[in-house]
Amino acid sequence: MNGARQTVTVGPCPVPLPAGGDVRMRLGSAAMLAAGALLTAAGAASDLHRVAAAWMWGFTFVWTIVVGALFFVAVQHLTASVWSAVVRRVAEAVASHAWLVAVLFVPVVAFAWMPHAFHVFPWADPGHVAGSEALAGKAPYLNPLFFTIRGVAFVAIWAAYGRFFVGTSLAQDTGRAGADATVRMRRAAPVFVLLFAVSVTFGAIDWLMSLDPHWFSTIFGVYAFAGMFVTALAVVTLGVLDLRATGRLGSGVVRDDHVWSLGALVFGMSCFWAYIAFSQFMLIWYGNLPEETAWFQVRFAGGWEAVTVAVAFLRFVLPFLLLIARPAKTSVPVLATACAIVIAGQALDLYWLVMPGAHPDRALPGWIEMGPILAMTGALGLGVWRFLNRNPAIPVRDPLLDRSLAHHL
Amino acid sequence: MSDHAPAARALDPRLEPFPLVPPGTTPAQLDDAILRPIETFPTLRWWGAFAVAMSMLGLFGVALTVTVLEGTGTWGLNQPVGWAFDITNLVFWIGIGHAGTLISAILFLFRQHWRTAIARFAEATTLFAVLCAIQFPVIHTGRPWLALYWLFPYPNHNGIWTNFRSPLEWDVFAISTYGTVSLLFWYTGLLPDLAIARDRAKNPFRKVIYGFLSLGWNGSARAWHHYERAYLLFAGIATPLVLSVHSVISFDFAVSVVPGWHTTIFPPYFVAGAIFSGFGMVTMLVVLLRRFFRLEHVISERHLDVMNKIMLATSLMVGYAYAMEFFTAWYSGVLYEKFVFLNRALGPYAWAYWTMVSCNVFVPQLLWIRKFRRNPWLMYPIVILVNVGMWFERFVIIVSSLHRDYLPSSWGMYAPTWVEVGLLVGSFGLFFTLVLLFVRLLPAISIAELKHAAAAQQGGARHG
């Protein structure tokens, strides 16, 4: 794209250093942010309840992408992975926005404390809880104070570890930190993954499951994790494909062997999501207990049937059929389509989790619903491209990089 | 592998993957080390172990005879606990098999080359564990000679079919698929090694047998090409089986509406537990294998280290599932759910529950310490307790959920009879007998694959 860029040599390959390019992506992201912000503001003026529900949708979408990317980074260190060194920076660009999740969480706290203004969490309304024995029993867990404490702890964990993993990796670029930095990240990874498991599980319970506070499912944390991880993988893969196409990764650095590995992970995790989603649905369907089926009942009525089927297609059927063949995982159009479908599937899945509780009678999103998710995705996109325009798109002094470049299937 | 890496810069030794075999080991030395046990006369120690295993197997025969002659009334089953040791043992043994499939299939797809040293042995334990597992549902039918008729659907004159809605029928499909694929995968992997054993055989009798078993393997490029393709395909087919088999087993419980059984996390929770227990068993046996057959250089402390890390990870997953069950039982607000879990932790079977939690969650935390992951003496008590704990996990799930059901008037207690204990001990006898025969008759480590992986690593070209 820009031939005059300065380069560094990585192994045998020249890699361009950032020189501000990719105006296209930044403009697109800024346009999304502006349009989304306008819609959100206009929506807030007309229907606060709908905007608040839409905020939960957008917030959980950005949350799952950013924290999923952070998990991807940590897992590479946890497993001492070598092949992925060359694609890790793209995940780091996303993971470095854990602070954004913290910022977007602030209104969610307000939803919990001001139930009458927003009507997001039924358990937050003392009048509603007083009328239900079941909800009164959950009050020790589902109350605004404990909800806030948990949420603040979770976003703090992600922000701190995001800073640590990305900061340490960027420090390596200077060439001074060397192998010590990799060892430090490998040591930190197991503890992070433990904290991640707890925080994502209870984050999912608080921000998605508790929207219908009567419903419960022990697998829900795993369900949220599966969707989160496959989406982050798809985002990283799309980022890598785009950077490679625009020459930002140099030539011959990210080869088909790396792209195939990413595609295989997207394929595998789509199947894993399907496995978890099927386990949850089938067991509840087979048991047929009213306290569990009520949640699905809403999603199989009033126009939501189509959304339910679409979720299954976008999350599993289409990615599975597109990616099962070996050549598909290195074909740019096929892989990029599959990744876009996976990301759209995550958006629709979260819509399907959030919205039936807020307005069961309206299955299709209106303009109010689209505001927050557009704005937040635009903000994330803007930040990610800003990051990639300031830092090399691969960790140029990572000690494992030579071997990662030599990765052959 | 013709790919040539650019000359890799020297890597910090802390980041260097550990050597699959000690540097300088020649292929011939690997042949000698791995084939020695099948080319020499068994030691006295092996005969001793074999005698013990055969005695346990004899006990299985006695208990089985009593069960068949007298009926399942000789077991301690009664209302409300109509399922106990038999199904506990089924789930336990099927779980043991999962480490083998994970190691041979999933770790292969994830390019974990260290798996080569233990894959063959672990796969063999899978087959033997499946064999032990299927004894129990078949015996439990009471008239095992009619079991085929009851279990397998086939078109018949009376139009009588098995109950396809029952997860027990799904088990029949899941386990038979699992056993078949595992056997084919394992046997395909054996072919090149059987040919090595054939080529080295001096005794004409051995030569004929290994020659027959190796299906005429000639080591040509064409044969290797087909072999590698088949191996990859089998790995792909076996991977979903790692998840599906134990998920179907978990459906036996989870599709019901029994509190403590009906919970959505069961499928992945059972799979994690299965891998955990399987690694416990494989590690327990591999430590002995490497010591008594002098294979410490092929299965190094670093191999044990990685296996123990996987065990620690799956222990934490199992701990996560225990915690989620407890939390959700409270969060659900359902009276019966809450009661079942309180009864597990504080009721008459609390000793079994706390045995399970201690062995599966508390004790394995020692594996955070490197010394416990690498020193066989230190890890040994842990892996034995993992096996104990995982057996108790199934016992707790099954018995503690059944013994106090919705009606307090029908509450009761369960205790096994000597026949059930005999069948459990006897199934270990069957398993150990088969393992002991295996390590004496077939190469316990994949020689061809190990040579390949070691050569690739020393060439610096292949890194996962």
PDB file of C-alpha atoms in Angstrom, chain B residues 226-333:
ATOM      1  CA  HIS B 226      -1.254 -43.411   2.706  1.00  0.00           C
ATOM      2  CA  TYR B 227      -0.374 -44.056   6.302  1.00  0.00           C
ATOM      3  CA  GLU B 228       0.017 -40.361   7.117  1.00  0.00           C
ATOM      4  CA  ARG B 229      -3.234 -39.454   5.415  1.00  0.00           C
ATOM      5  CA  ALA B 230      -5.103 -42.214   7.225  1.00  0.00           C
ATOM      6  CA  TYR B 231      -3.576 -41.198  10.531  1.00  0.00           C
ATOM      7  CA  LEU B 232      -4.644 -37.572  10.088  1.00  0.00           C
ATOM      8  CA  LEU B 233      -8.161 -38.608   9.095  1.00  0.00           C
ATOM      9  CA  PHE B 234      -8.476 -40.935  12.071  1.00  0.00           C
ATOM     10  CA  ALA B 235      -7.290 -38.130  14.323  1.00  0.00           C
ATOM     11  CA  GLY B 236      -9.997 -35.905  12.859  1.00  0.00           C
ATOM     12  CA  ILE B 237     -12.657 -38.568  13.334  1.00  0.00           C
ATOM     13  CA  ALA B 238     -11.523 -39.431  16.851  1.00  0.00           C
ATOM     14  CA  THR B 239     -11.455 -35.798  18.038  1.00  0.00           C
ATOM     15  CA  PRO B 240     -15.223 -35.279  18.272  1.00  0.00           C
ATOM     16  CA  LEU B 241     -15.438 -38.691  19.937  1.00  0.00           C
ATOM     17  CA  VAL B 242     -13.390 -37.379  22.870  1.00  0.00           C
ATOM     18  CA  LEU B 243     -16.233 -34.954  23.515  1.00  0.00           C
ATOM     19  CA  SER B 244     -19.202 -36.979  22.366  1.00  0.00           C
ATOM     20  CA  VAL B 245     -18.713 -40.271  24.209  1.00  0.00           C
ATOM     21  CA  HIS B 246     -18.584 -38.914  27.708  1.00  0.00           C
ATOM     22  CA  SER B 247     -21.225 -36.329  26.856  1.00  0.00           C
ATOM     23  CA  VAL B 248     -23.584 -39.145  25.926  1.00  0.00           C
ATOM     24  CA  ILE B 249     -22.635 -40.917  29.156  1.00  0.00           C
ATOM     25  CA  SER B 250     -23.516 -37.730  31.042  1.00  0.00           C
ATOM     26  CA  PHE B 251     -26.904 -37.679  29.271  1.00  0.00           C
ATOM     27  CA  ASP B 252     -27.731 -40.937  31.088  1.00  0.00           C
ATOM     28  CA  PHE B 253     -28.137 -38.731  34.115  1.00  0.00           C
ATOM     29  CA  ALA B 254     -28.750 -35.232  32.816  1.00  0.00           C
ATOM     30  CA  VAL B 255     -31.823 -35.899  30.672  1.00  0.00           C
ATOM     31  CA  SER B 256     -33.662 -37.104  33.753  1.00  0.00           C
ATOM     32  CA  VAL B 257     -35.307 -34.730  36.203  1.00  0.00           C
ATOM     33  CA  VAL B 258     -33.490 -36.116  39.241  1.00  0.00           C
ATOM     34  CA  PRO B 259     -32.002 -33.211  41.232  1.00  0.00           C
ATOM     35  CA  GLY B 260     -28.218 -33.531  41.172  1.00  0.00           C
ATOM     36  CA  TRP B 261     -28.400 -35.234  37.767  1.00  0.00           C
ATOM     37  CA  HIS B 262     -30.377 -32.784  35.684  1.00  0.00           C
ATOM     38  CA  THR B 263     -27.916 -29.965  35.099  1.00  0.00           C
ATOM     39  CA  THR B 264     -26.703 -28.459  31.845  1.00  0.00           C
ATOM     40  CA  ILE B 265     -22.988 -28.412  32.653  1.00  0.00           C
ATOM     41  CA  PHE B 266     -22.844 -32.210  32.798  1.00  0.00           C
ATOM     42  CA  PRO B 267     -21.531 -32.879  29.262  1.00  0.00           C
ATOM     43  CA  PRO B 268     -18.360 -30.726  29.353  1.00  0.00           C
ATOM     44  CA  TYR B 269     -17.925 -31.453  33.054  1.00  0.00           C
ATOM     45  CA  PHE B 270     -17.941 -35.210  32.394  1.00  0.00           C
ATOM     46  CA  VAL B 271     -15.505 -34.792  29.512  1.00  0.00           C
ATOM     47  CA  ALA B 272     -13.074 -32.778  31.643  1.00  0.00           C
ATOM     48  CA  GLY B 273     -13.370 -35.340  34.429  1.00  0.00           C
ATOM     49  CA  ALA B 274     -12.800 -38.175  31.997  1.00  0.00           C
ATOM     50  CA  ILE B 275      -9.605 -36.617  30.680  1.00  0.00           C
ATOM     51  CA  PHE B 276      -8.514 -35.891  34.242  1.00  0.00           C
ATOM     52  CA  SER B 277      -9.015 -39.464  35.405  1.00  0.00           C
ATOM     53  CA  GLY B 278      -7.516 -40.863  32.205  1.00  0.00           C
ATOM     54  CA  PHE B 279      -4.372 -38.842  32.702  1.00  0.00           C
ATOM     55  CA  GLY B 280      -4.278 -40.032  36.300  1.00  0.00           C
ATOM     56  CA  MET B 281      -4.311 -43.649  35.127  1.00  0.00           C
ATOM     57  CA  VAL B 282      -1.893 -43.151  32.220  1.00  0.00           C
ATOM     58  CA  THR B 283       0.587 -41.258  34.389  1.00  0.00           C
ATOM     59  CA  MET B 284       0.345 -43.929  37.070  1.00  0.00           C
ATOM     60  CA  LEU B 285       1.218 -46.650  34.541  1.00  0.00           C
ATOM     61  CA  VAL B 286       3.740 -44.671  32.489  1.00  0.00           C
ATOM     62  CA  VAL B 287       5.821 -43.953  35.569  1.00  0.00           C
ATOM     63  CA  LEU B 288       6.120 -47.713  36.112  1.00  0.00           C
ATOM     64  CA  LEU B 289       6.660 -48.434  32.430  1.00  0.00           C
ATOM     65  CA  ARG B 290       9.574 -46.037  32.061  1.00  0.00           C
ATOM     66  CA  ARG B 291      11.178 -47.263  35.261  1.00  0.00           C
ATOM     67  CA  PHE B 292      10.909 -51.016  34.795  1.00  0.00           C
ATOM     68  CA  PHE B 293      11.591 -51.014  31.061  1.00  0.00           C
ATOM     69  CA  ARG B 294      14.363 -48.439  31.372  1.00  0.00           C
ATOM     70  CA  LEU B 295      12.692 -45.914  29.107  1.00  0.00           C
ATOM     71  CA  GLU B 296      13.467 -42.852  31.220  1.00  0.00           C
ATOM     72  CA  HIS B 297      15.275 -41.231  28.321  1.00  0.00           C
ATOM     73  CA  VAL B 298      12.298 -41.620  25.966  1.00  0.00           C
ATOM     74  CA  ILE B 299       9.630 -40.654  28.510  1.00  0.00           C
ATOM     75  CA  SER B 300      11.546 -37.981  30.351  1.00  0.00           C
ATOM     76  CA  GLU B 301      10.692 -35.954  33.425  1.00  0.00           C
ATOM     77  CA  ARG B 302       9.654 -33.194  31.050  1.00  0.00           C
ATOM     78  CA  HIS B 303       7.023 -35.475  29.561  1.00  0.00           C
ATOM     79  CA  LEU B 304       5.687 -36.188  33.023  1.00  0.00           C
ATOM     80  CA  ASP B 305       5.771 -32.452  33.703  1.00  0.00           C
ATOM     81  CA  VAL B 306       3.472 -31.701  30.758  1.00  0.00           C
ATOM     82  CA  MET B 307       1.137 -34.578  31.610  1.00  0.00           C
ATOM     83  CA  ASN B 308       0.837 -33.292  35.145  1.00  0.00           C
ATOM     84  CA  LYS B 309       0.092 -29.811  33.876  1.00  0.00           C
ATOM     85  CA  ILE B 310      -2.804 -31.205  31.852  1.00  0.00           C
ATOM     86  CA  MET B 311      -3.936 -33.039  34.964  1.00  0.00           C
ATOM     87  CA  LEU B 312      -3.803 -29.807  36.959  1.00  0.00           C
ATOM     88  CA  ALA B 313      -5.775 -27.965  34.280  1.00  0.00           C
ATOM     89  CA  THR B 314      -8.486 -30.617  34.150  1.00  0.00           C
ATOM     90  CA  SER B 315      -8.565 -30.784  37.953  1.00  0.00           C
ATOM     91  CA  LEU B 316      -9.368 -27.078  37.966  1.00  0.00           C
ATOM     92  CA  MET B 317     -12.090 -27.623  35.347  1.00  0.00           C
ATOM     93  CA  VAL B 318     -13.652 -30.319  37.493  1.00  0.00           C
ATOM     94  CA  GLY B 319     -13.401 -28.012  40.510  1.00  0.00           C
ATOM     95  CA  TYR B 320     -15.108 -25.295  38.454  1.00  0.00           C
ATOM     96  CA  ALA B 321     -17.971 -27.683  37.671  1.00  0.00           C
ATOM     97  CA  TYR B 322     -18.387 -28.624  41.357  1.00  0.00           C
ATOM     98  CA  ALA B 323     -18.504 -24.938  42.246  1.00  0.00           C
ATOM     99  CA  MET B 324     -20.978 -24.061  39.490  1.00  0.00           C
ATOM    100  CA  GLU B 325     -23.286 -26.886  40.529  1.00  0.00           C
ATOM    101  CA  PHE B 326     -23.285 -25.669  44.088  1.00  0.00           C
ATOM    102  CA  PHE B 327     -23.710 -22.033  43.163  1.00  0.00           C
ATOM    103  CA  THR B 328     -26.529 -22.735  40.725  1.00  0.00           C
ATOM    104  CA  ALA B 329     -28.310 -25.065  43.135  1.00  0.00           C
ATOM    105  CA  TRP B 330     -28.469 -22.115  45.517  1.00  0.00           C
ATOM    106  CA  TYR B 331     -29.138 -19.523  42.799  1.00  0.00           C
ATOM    107  CA  SER B 332     -31.949 -21.593  41.257  1.00  0.00           C
ATOM    108  CA  GLY B 333     -33.970 -21.287  44.431  1.00  0.00           C
TER     109      GLY B 333
END
